[in-house]
Coordinates of C-alpha atoms in Angstrom, one line a residue:
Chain A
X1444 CA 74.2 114.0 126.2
X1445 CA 77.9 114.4 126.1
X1446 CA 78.5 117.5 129.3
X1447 CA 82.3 118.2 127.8
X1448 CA 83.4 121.7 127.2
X1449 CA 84.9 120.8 123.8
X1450 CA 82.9 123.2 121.3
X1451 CA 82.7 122.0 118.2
X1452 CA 83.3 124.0 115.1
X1453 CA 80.5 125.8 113.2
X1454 CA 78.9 124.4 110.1
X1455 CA 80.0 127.3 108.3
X1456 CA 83.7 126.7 109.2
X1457 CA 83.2 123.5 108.2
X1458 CA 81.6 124.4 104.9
X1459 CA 84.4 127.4 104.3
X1460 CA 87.0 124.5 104.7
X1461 CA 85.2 122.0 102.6
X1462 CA 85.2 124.5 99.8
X1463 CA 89.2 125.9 99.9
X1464 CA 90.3 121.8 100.3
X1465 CA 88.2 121.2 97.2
X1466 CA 89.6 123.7 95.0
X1467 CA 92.9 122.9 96.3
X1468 CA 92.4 119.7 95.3
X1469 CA 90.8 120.5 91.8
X1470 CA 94.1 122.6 91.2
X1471 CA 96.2 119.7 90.6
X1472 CA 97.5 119.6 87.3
X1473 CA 98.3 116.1 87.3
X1474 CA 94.6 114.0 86.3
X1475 CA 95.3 111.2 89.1
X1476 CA 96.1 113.4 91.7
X1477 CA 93.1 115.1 91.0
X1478 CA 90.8 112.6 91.0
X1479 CA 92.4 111.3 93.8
X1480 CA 92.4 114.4 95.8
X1481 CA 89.1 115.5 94.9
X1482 CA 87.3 112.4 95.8
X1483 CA 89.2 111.4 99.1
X1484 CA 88.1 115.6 100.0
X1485 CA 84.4 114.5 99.6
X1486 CA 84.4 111.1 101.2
X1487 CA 86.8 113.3 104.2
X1488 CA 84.3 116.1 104.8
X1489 CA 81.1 113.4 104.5
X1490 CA 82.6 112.0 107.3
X1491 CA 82.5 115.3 109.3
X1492 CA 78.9 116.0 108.0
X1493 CA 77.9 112.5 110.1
X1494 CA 80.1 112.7 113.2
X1495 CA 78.0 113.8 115.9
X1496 CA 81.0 113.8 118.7
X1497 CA 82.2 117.2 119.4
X1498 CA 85.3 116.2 120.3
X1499 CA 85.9 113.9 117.4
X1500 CA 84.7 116.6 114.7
X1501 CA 87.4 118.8 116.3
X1502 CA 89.7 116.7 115.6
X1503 CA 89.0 115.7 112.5
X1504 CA 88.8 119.4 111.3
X1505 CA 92.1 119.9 112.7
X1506 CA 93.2 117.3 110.7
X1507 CA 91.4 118.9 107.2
X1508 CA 92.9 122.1 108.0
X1509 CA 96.8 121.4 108.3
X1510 CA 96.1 119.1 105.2
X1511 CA 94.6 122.0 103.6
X1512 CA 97.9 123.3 104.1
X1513 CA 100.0 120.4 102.7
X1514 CA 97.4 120.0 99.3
X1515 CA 97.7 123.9 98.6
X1516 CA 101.9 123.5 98.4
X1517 CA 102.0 120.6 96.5
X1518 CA 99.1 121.8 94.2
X1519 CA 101.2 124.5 93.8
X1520 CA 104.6 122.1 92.8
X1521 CA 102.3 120.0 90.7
X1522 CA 101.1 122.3 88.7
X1523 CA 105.0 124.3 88.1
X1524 CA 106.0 120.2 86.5
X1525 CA 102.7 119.4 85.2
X1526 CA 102.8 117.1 82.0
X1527 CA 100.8 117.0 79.1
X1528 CA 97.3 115.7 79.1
X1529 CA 96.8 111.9 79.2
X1530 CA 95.0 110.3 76.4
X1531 CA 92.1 108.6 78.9
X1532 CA 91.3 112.2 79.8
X1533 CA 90.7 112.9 76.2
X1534 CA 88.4 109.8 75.4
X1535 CA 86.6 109.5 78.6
X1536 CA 85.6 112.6 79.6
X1537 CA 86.7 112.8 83.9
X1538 CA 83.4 113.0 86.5
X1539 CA 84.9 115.5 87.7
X1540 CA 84.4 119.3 86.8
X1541 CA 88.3 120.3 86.3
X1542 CA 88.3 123.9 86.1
X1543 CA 92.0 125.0 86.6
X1544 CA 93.1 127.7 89.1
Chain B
X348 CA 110.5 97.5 72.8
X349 CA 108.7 100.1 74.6
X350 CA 111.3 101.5 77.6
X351 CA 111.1 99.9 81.2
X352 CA 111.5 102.6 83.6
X353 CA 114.7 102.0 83.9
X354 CA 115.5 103.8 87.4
X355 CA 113.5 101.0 89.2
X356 CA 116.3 98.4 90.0
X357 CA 113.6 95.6 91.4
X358 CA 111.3 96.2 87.6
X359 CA 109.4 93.3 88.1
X360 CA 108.6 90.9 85.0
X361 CA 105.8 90.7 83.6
X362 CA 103.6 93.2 81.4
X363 CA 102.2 95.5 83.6
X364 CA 99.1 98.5 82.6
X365 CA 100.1 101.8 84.1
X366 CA 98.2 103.7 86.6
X367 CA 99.0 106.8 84.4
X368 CA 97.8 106.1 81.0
X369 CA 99.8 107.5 78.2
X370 CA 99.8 111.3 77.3
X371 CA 98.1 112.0 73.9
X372 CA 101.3 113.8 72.8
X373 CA 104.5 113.3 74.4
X374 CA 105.4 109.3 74.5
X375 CA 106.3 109.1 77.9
X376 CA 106.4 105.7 79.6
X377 CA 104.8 105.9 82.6
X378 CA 105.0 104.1 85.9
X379 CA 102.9 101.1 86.7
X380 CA 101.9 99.8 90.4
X381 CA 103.9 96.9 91.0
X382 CA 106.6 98.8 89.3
X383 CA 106.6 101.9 90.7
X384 CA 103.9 104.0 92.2
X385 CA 103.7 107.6 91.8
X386 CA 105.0 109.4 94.9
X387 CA 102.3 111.0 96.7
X388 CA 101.8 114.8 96.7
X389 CA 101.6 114.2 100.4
X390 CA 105.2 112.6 100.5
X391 CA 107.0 115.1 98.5
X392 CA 105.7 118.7 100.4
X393 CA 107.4 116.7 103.6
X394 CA 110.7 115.7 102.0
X395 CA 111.0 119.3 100.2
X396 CA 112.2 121.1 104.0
X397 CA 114.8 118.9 103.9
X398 CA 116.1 119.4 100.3
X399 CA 116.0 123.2 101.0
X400 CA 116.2 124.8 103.9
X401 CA 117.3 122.1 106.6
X402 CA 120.2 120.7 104.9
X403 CA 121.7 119.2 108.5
X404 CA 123.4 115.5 108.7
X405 CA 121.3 113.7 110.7
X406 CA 124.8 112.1 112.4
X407 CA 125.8 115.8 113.1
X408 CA 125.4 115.7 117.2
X409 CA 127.4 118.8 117.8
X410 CA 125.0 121.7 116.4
X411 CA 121.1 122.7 115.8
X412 CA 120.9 121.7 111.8
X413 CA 121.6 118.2 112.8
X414 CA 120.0 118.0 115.8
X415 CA 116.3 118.9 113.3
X416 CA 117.5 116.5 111.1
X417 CA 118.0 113.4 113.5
X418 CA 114.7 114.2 115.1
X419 CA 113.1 113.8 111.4
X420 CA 114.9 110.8 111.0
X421 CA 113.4 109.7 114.6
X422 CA 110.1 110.3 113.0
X423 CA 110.2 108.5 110.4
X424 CA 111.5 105.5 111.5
X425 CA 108.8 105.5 114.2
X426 CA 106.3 105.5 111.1
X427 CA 107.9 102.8 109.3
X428 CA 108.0 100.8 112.4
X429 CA 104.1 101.6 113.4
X430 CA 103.3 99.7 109.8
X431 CA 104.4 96.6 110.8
X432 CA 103.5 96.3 114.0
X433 CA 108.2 96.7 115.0
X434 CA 110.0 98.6 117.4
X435 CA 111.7 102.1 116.0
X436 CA 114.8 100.5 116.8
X437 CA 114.3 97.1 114.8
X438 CA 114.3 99.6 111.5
X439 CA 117.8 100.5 109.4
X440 CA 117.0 102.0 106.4
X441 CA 118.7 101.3 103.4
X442 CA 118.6 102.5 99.3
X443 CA 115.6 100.3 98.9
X444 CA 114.7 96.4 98.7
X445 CA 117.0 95.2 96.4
X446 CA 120.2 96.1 99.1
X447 CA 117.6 95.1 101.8
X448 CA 117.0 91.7 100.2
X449 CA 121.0 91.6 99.5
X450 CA 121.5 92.5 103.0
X451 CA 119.2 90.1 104.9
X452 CA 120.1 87.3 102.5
X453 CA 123.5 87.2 102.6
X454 CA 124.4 88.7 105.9
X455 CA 122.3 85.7 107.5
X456 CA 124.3 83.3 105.5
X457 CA 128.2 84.3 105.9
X458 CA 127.0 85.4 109.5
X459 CA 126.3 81.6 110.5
X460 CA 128.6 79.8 107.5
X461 CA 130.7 77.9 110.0
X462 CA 127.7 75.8 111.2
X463 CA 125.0 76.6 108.7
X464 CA 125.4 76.4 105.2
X465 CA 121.9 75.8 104.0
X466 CA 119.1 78.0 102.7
X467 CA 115.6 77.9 101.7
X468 CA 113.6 80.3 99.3
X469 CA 110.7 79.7 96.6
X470 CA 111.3 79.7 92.7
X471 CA 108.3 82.8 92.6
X472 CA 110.9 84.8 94.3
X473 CA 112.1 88.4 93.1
X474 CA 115.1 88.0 91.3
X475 CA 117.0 90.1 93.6
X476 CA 116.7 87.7 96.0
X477 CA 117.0 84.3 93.6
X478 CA 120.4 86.4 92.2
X479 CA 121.7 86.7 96.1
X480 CA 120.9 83.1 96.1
X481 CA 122.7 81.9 93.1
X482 CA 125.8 84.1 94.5
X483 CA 125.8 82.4 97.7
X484 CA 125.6 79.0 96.2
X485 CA 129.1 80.1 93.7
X486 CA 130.2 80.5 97.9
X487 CA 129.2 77.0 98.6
X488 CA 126.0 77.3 100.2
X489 CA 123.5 74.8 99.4
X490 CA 119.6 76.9 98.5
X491 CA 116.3 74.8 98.1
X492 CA 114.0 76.8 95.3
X493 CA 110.7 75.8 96.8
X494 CA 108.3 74.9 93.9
X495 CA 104.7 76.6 94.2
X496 CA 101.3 75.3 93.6
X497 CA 99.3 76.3 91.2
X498 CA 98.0 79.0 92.7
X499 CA 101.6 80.1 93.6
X500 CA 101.5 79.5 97.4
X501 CA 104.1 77.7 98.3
X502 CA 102.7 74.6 100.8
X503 CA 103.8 74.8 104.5
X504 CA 104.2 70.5 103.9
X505 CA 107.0 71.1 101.4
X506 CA 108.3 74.0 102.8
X507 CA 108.8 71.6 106.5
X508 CA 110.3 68.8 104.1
X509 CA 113.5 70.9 103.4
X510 CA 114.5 71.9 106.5
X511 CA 117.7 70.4 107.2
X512 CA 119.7 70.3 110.4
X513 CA 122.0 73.0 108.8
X514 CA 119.4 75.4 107.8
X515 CA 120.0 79.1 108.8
X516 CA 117.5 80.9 106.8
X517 CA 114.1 80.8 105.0
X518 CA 113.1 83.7 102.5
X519 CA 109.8 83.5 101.4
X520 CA 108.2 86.9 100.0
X521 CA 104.9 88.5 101.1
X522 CA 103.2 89.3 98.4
X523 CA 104.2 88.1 94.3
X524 CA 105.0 91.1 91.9
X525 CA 104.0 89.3 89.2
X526 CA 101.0 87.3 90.1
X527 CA 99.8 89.4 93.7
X528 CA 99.8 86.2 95.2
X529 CA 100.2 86.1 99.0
X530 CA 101.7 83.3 100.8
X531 CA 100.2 82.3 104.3
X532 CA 103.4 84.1 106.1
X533 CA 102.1 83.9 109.4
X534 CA 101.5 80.1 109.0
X535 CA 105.1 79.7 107.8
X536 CA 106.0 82.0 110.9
X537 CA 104.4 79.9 113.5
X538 CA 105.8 76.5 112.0
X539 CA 109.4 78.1 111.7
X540 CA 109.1 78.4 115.9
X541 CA 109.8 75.1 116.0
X542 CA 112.9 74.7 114.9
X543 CA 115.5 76.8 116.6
X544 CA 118.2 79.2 114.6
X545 CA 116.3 79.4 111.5
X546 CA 115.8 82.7 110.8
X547 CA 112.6 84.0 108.4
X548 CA 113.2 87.0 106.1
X549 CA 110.4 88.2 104.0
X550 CA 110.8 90.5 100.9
X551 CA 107.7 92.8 101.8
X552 CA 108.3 95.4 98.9
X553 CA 104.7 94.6 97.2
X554 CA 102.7 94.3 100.5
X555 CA 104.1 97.2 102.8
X556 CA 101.6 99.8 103.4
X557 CA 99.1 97.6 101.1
X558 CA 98.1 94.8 103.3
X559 CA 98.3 94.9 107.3
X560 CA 101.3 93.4 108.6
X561 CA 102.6 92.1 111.8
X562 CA 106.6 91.1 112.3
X563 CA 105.7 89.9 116.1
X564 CA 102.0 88.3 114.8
X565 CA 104.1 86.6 111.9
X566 CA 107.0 85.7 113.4
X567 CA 109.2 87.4 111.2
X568 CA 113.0 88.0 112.0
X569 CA 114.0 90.3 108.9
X570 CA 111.7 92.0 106.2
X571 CA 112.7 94.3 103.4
X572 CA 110.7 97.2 102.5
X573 CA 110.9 99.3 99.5
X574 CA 109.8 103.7 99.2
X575 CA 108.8 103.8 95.6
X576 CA 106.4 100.8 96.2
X577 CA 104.3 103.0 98.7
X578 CA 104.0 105.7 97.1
X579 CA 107.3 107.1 98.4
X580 CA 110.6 108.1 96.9
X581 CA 112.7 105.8 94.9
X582 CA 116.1 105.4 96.2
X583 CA 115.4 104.5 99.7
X584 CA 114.2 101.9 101.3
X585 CA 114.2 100.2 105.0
X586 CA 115.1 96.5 106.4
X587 CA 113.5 95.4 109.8
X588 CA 116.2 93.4 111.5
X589 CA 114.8 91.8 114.6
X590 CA 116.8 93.1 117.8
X591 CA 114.9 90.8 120.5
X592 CA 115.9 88.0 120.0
X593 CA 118.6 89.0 118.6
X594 CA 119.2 88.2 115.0
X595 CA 123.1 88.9 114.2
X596 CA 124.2 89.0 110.2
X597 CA 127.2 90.2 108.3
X598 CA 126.9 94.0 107.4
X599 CA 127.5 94.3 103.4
X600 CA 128.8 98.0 103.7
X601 CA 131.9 98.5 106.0
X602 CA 131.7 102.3 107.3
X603 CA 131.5 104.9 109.9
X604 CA 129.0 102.2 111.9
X605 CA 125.2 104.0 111.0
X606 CA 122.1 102.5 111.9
X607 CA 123.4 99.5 114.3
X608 CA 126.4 99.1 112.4
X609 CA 124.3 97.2 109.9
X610 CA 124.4 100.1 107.3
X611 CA 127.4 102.8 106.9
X612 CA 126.5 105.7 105.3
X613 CA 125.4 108.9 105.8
X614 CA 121.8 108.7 105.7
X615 CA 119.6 110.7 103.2
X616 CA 117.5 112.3 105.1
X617 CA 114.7 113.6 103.0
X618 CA 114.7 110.5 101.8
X619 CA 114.1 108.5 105.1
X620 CA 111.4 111.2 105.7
X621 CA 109.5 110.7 102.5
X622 CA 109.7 106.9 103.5
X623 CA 108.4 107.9 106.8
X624 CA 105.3 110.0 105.7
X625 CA 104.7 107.6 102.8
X626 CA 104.2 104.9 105.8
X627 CA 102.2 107.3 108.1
X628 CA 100.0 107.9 105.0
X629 CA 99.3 104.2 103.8
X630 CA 98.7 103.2 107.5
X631 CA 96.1 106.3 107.3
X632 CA 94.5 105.2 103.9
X633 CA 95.1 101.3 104.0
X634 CA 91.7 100.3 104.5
X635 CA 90.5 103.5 102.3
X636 CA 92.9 102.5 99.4
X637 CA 91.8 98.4 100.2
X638 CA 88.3 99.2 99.6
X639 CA 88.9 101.3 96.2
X640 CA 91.5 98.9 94.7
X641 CA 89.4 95.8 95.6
X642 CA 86.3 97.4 94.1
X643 CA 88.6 99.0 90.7
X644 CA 89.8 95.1 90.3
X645 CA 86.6 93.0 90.4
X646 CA 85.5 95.8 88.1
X647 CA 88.5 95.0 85.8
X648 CA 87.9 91.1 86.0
X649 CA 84.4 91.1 85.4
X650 CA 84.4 93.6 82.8
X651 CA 87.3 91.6 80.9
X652 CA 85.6 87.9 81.6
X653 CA 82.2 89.4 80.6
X654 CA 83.4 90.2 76.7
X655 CA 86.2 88.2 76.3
X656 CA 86.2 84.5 76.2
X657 CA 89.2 81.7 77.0
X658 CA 90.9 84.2 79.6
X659 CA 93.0 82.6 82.5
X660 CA 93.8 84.4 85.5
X661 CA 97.2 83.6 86.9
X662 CA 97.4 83.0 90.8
X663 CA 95.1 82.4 93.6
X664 CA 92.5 84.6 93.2
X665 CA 92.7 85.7 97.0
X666 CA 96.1 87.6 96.3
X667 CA 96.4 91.6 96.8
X668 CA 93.8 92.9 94.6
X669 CA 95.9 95.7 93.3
X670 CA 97.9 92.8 91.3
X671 CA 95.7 91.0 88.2
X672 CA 97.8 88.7 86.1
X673 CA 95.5 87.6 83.2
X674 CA 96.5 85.5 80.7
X675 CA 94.5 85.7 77.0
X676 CA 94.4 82.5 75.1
X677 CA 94.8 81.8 71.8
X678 CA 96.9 85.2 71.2
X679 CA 100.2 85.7 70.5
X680 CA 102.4 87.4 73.1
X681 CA 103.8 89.5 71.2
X682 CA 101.4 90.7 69.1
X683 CA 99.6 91.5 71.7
X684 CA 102.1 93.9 73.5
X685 CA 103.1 95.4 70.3
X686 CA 98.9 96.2 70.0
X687 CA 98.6 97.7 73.3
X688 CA 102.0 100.3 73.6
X689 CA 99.9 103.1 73.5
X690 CA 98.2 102.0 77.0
X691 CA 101.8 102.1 78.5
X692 CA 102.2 98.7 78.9
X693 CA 105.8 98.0 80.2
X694 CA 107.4 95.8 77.7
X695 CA 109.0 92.5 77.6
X696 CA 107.4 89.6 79.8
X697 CA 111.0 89.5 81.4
X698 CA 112.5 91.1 83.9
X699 CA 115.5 91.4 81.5
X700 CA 112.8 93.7 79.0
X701 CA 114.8 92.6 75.8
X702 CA 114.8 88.5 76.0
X703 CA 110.8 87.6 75.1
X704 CA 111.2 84.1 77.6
X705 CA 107.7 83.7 79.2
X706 CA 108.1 84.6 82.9
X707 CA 110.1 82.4 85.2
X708 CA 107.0 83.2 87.8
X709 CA 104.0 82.2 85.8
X710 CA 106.3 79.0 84.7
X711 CA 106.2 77.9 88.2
X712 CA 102.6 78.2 88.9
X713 CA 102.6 75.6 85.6
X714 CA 101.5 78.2 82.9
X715 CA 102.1 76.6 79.7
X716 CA 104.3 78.9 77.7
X717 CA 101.9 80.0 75.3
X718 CA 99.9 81.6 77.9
X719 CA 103.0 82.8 80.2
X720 CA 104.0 85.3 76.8
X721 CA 100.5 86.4 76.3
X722 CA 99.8 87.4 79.8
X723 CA 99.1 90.9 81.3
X724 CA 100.1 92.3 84.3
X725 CA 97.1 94.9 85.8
X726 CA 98.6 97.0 88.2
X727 CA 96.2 98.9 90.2
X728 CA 97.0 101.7 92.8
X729 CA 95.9 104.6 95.3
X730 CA 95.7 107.1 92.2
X731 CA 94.2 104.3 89.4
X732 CA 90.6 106.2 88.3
X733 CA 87.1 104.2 86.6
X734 CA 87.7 105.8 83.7
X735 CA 91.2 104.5 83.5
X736 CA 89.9 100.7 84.1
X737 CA 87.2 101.3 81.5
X738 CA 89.3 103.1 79.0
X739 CA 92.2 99.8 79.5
X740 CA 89.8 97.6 79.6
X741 CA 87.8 98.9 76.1
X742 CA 91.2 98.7 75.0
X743 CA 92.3 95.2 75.5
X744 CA 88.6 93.9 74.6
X745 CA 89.4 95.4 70.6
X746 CA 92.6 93.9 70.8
X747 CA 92.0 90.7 71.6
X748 CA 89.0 90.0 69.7
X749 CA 91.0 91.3 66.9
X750 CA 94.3 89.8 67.1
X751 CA 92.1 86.2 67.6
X752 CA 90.2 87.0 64.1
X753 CA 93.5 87.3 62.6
X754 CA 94.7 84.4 60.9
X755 CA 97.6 84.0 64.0
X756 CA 101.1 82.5 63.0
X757 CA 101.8 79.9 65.7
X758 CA 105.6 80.0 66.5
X759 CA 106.4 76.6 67.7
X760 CA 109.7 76.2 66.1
X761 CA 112.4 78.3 68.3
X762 CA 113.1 79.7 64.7
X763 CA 110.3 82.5 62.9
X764 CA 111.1 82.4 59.7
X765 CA 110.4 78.7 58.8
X766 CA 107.7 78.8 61.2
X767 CA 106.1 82.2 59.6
X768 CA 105.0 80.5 56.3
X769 CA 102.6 77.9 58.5
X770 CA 99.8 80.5 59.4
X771 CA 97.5 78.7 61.4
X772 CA 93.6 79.9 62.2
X773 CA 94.2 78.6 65.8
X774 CA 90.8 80.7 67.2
X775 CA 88.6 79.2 64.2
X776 CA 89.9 75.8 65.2
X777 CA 89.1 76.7 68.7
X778 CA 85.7 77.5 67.9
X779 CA 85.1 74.8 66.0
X780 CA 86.1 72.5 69.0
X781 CA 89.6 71.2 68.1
X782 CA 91.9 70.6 71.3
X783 CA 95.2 72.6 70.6
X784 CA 96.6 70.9 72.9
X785 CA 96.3 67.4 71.2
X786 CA 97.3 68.7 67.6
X787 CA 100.9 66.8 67.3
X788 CA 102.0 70.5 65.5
X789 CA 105.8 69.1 64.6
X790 CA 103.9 66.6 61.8
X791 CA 103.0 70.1 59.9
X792 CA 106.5 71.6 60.3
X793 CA 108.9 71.9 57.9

């Protein structure tokens, strides 16, 4: 067993970021940034749900939170120049659930 | 036509399927991956500061705003470097690959004209750098247009074959716009050793930040690199210029002495920084991205191959994923195009989007012309979806299989109108087993 003094954060922490990066991410106006975002948020905090070094899942929620920061911004910006919708939206309905803020 | 995104100096030539689909109201031509990519969310909240608040020169030594500025600057060329394996200081940046290509090209050339007045490049080149070429030759330089293979690498035997005693420099790009071929640059790398004062440049626009790259594992000496093909900013763009040993070329701009001397100009910095994050962010997703964009494009392939019949795909089949070049038989070009403008295709099969010439590209991998026009250029990127690959793909399966029941008009005359009045049933003929190829067509002309 690893003796370092690194603790590493709670589940719930964990779970309380999961959930503001994900609708962050599902705030994007824009349909490929969306998808993008939402998905790469999943595969991000799947990673974190396996990583059994402290000090690795520290770092790596370090990492989730200042991006948290970055994807809130430019949510924000994407959705003030947002276009109209894109036809493939229309005919193929997205996996994702795209509730808007 | 439909428009070309006409901001994009290097718009590369052939049709090319968007990574943003058309909107269902507003016509808006949209970018495509080998075209343009989308600038990352990412990219544009770090370049914001810097078109806002901290306004500072980055040349400004004397106070605080420039002093932030520079230290961006730093960064970012740091990033830049880390993605291809240089030194910060080997990095100038520059408005993007087109002036990078212009640079490196030409400023090796006039640099060593007294002794060396011979150059070597492919004919599968951008044309940015085939146009620097044909310049340099109105100067009196002699250039060698490497022909290709068939699968569009250019072979290292023919490549050694033109070296002459006076050869100062060999440009050979990294990956094809067109076809997503990639040539065997660290082969050609470790051959060049050999032969002293030849310099290699690589145009690296398409492969930057997509594949991994290596200028000390390659053996490169100069390599262009473009923002807006990363997922950065258009309008900027970088040139690694090897400083060890030393590769000396003839600056284009003449100017208050910027980055080495090699550059003038006051540098823009939130665009160096969106370069900078753009790099720091495809380093960070490369093999992320790979995986996707591999798995999107066999998708694409094997959905197209599985429904439609008689389609060719142009290149060797080991290029970047993210680039499918597929060429339908048995349709014509045009038609075809006009049939799938509402997918945002780009238009024209020519860099030059009004002239309808088959692509100078596919014509050196030895397409014949009929299937250079009807070819389709699949760009793929960090923000393509499924549903966008199923919904293109559903697409071009209807079209094709329609335009083919058509009765098509075969245009082998130069001239339409006599040639309009011959409709031929090519696909029945096809079906039935006749050769197109052997049908002496000129007999049934007027």
């Amino acid at each position: 067993m690893s003796t370092t003094v690194v603790t590493a954060p709670s589940r719930r922490a964990i779970l309380d970021l999961y959930a503001a990066t994900l609708r962050s991410s599902r705030a994007f106006s824009s349909y490929n940034f969306r998808e993008y975002f939402v998905g790469r948020t999943r595969e991000v905090f799947r990673g974190m749900q396996t990583e059994s070094d402290p000090a690795r899942l520290r770092t790596m929620y370090a990492d989730a939170r200042a991006e948290l920061g970055v994807l809130r911004r430019s949510a924000i910006v994407n959705q003030l120049y947002g276009g109209p919708k894109l036809a493939v939206e229309v005919h193929a309905p997205a996996q994702e659930d795209t509730q808007q803020a | 036509m439909v428009g070309v995104d006409s901001s994009s100096p290097r718009e590369p030539t052939a049709l090319a399927w968007s990574t943003f689909l058309l909107p269902t109201k507003a016509k808006v031509i949209s970018p495509q991956d080998q075209a343009t990519t989308p600038v990352d969310p990412r990219v544009l909240d770090a370049m914001l500061p810097y078109l806002t608040d901290q306004y500072g020169n980055p040349h400004s030594r004397t106070h605080a705003y420039g002093w932030e500025a520079e230290s961006a600057v730093e960064d970012a060329r740091k990033h830049v470097a880390d993605l291809i394996g240089a030194d910060p200081k080997d990095i100038v940046f520059t408005s993007g690959a087109t002036e990078t290509n212009n640079m490196a090209i030409k400023g090796i050339a006039r640099f060593h004209k007294e002794k060396k007045r011979h150059i070597i490049t492919t004919q599968t080149e951008h044309k940015c750098v085939l146009d620097s070429c044909r310049k340099l030759s109105e100067e009196g330089f002699d250039i060698t247009y490497l022909p290709v293979q068939q699968n569009g690498v250019v072979s290292l035997n023919v490549l050694e074959n033109a070296i002459r005693p006076d050869t100062s420099l060999v440009s050979i790009m990294t990956v094809n716009n067109e076809t997503g071929v990639i040539q065997p640059m660290k082969e050609i790398g470790e051959m060049l050793r050999k032969y002293r004062g030849i310099y290699l440049h690589t145009d690296a626009a398409q492969a930057v930040g997509k594949i991994s790259l290596d200028v000390n594992e390659m053996n490169i000496d100069l390599m262009s690199i473009s923002g807006h093909k990363l997922y950065g900013p258009k309008g900027i763009g970088a040139a690694y210029v090897r400083r060890r040993p030393r590769v000396r070329l003839e600056p284009i701009l003449s100017g208050g002495g910027q980055e080495r001397g090699l550059r003038s100009g006051t540098l823009p910095t939130a665009l160096v920084v969106g370069l900078g994050e753009a790099a720091r962010i495809a380093k960070q997703e490369m093999k992320r991205d790979h995986a996707r964009i591999t798995e999107l494009s066999d998708h694409l392939i094997q959905s197209i191959n599985a429904q439609v019949e008689h389609v060719v795909r142009n290149g060797d089949v080991n290029g970047y994923p993210g680039c499918v070049n597929l060429s339908f038989s048995y349709v014509e070009g045009e038609s075809l195009l006009m049939a799938l403008k509402d997918i945002a295709l780009s238009s024209g099969s020519a860099c030059t989007s009004a002239s309808l010439e088959p692509s100078y590209v596919l014509r050196a991998l030895g397409a014949a012309e009929d299937m250079a026009h009807s070819s389709l250029r699949f760009g793929i990127g960090r923000f393509t979806t499924k549903a966008e690959v199923d919904f293109v793909v559903s697409h071009i399966i209807r079209t094709v299989n329609r335009l083919r029941d058509m009765r098509c008009v075969l245009y082998h005359q130069p001239s339409r109108s006599s040639s309009e009045s011959v409709p031929s049933p090519l696909w029945e003929m096809v079906q039935e087993g006749i050769d197109i190829n052997s049908i002496d067509w000129s007999q049934s002309q007027h």
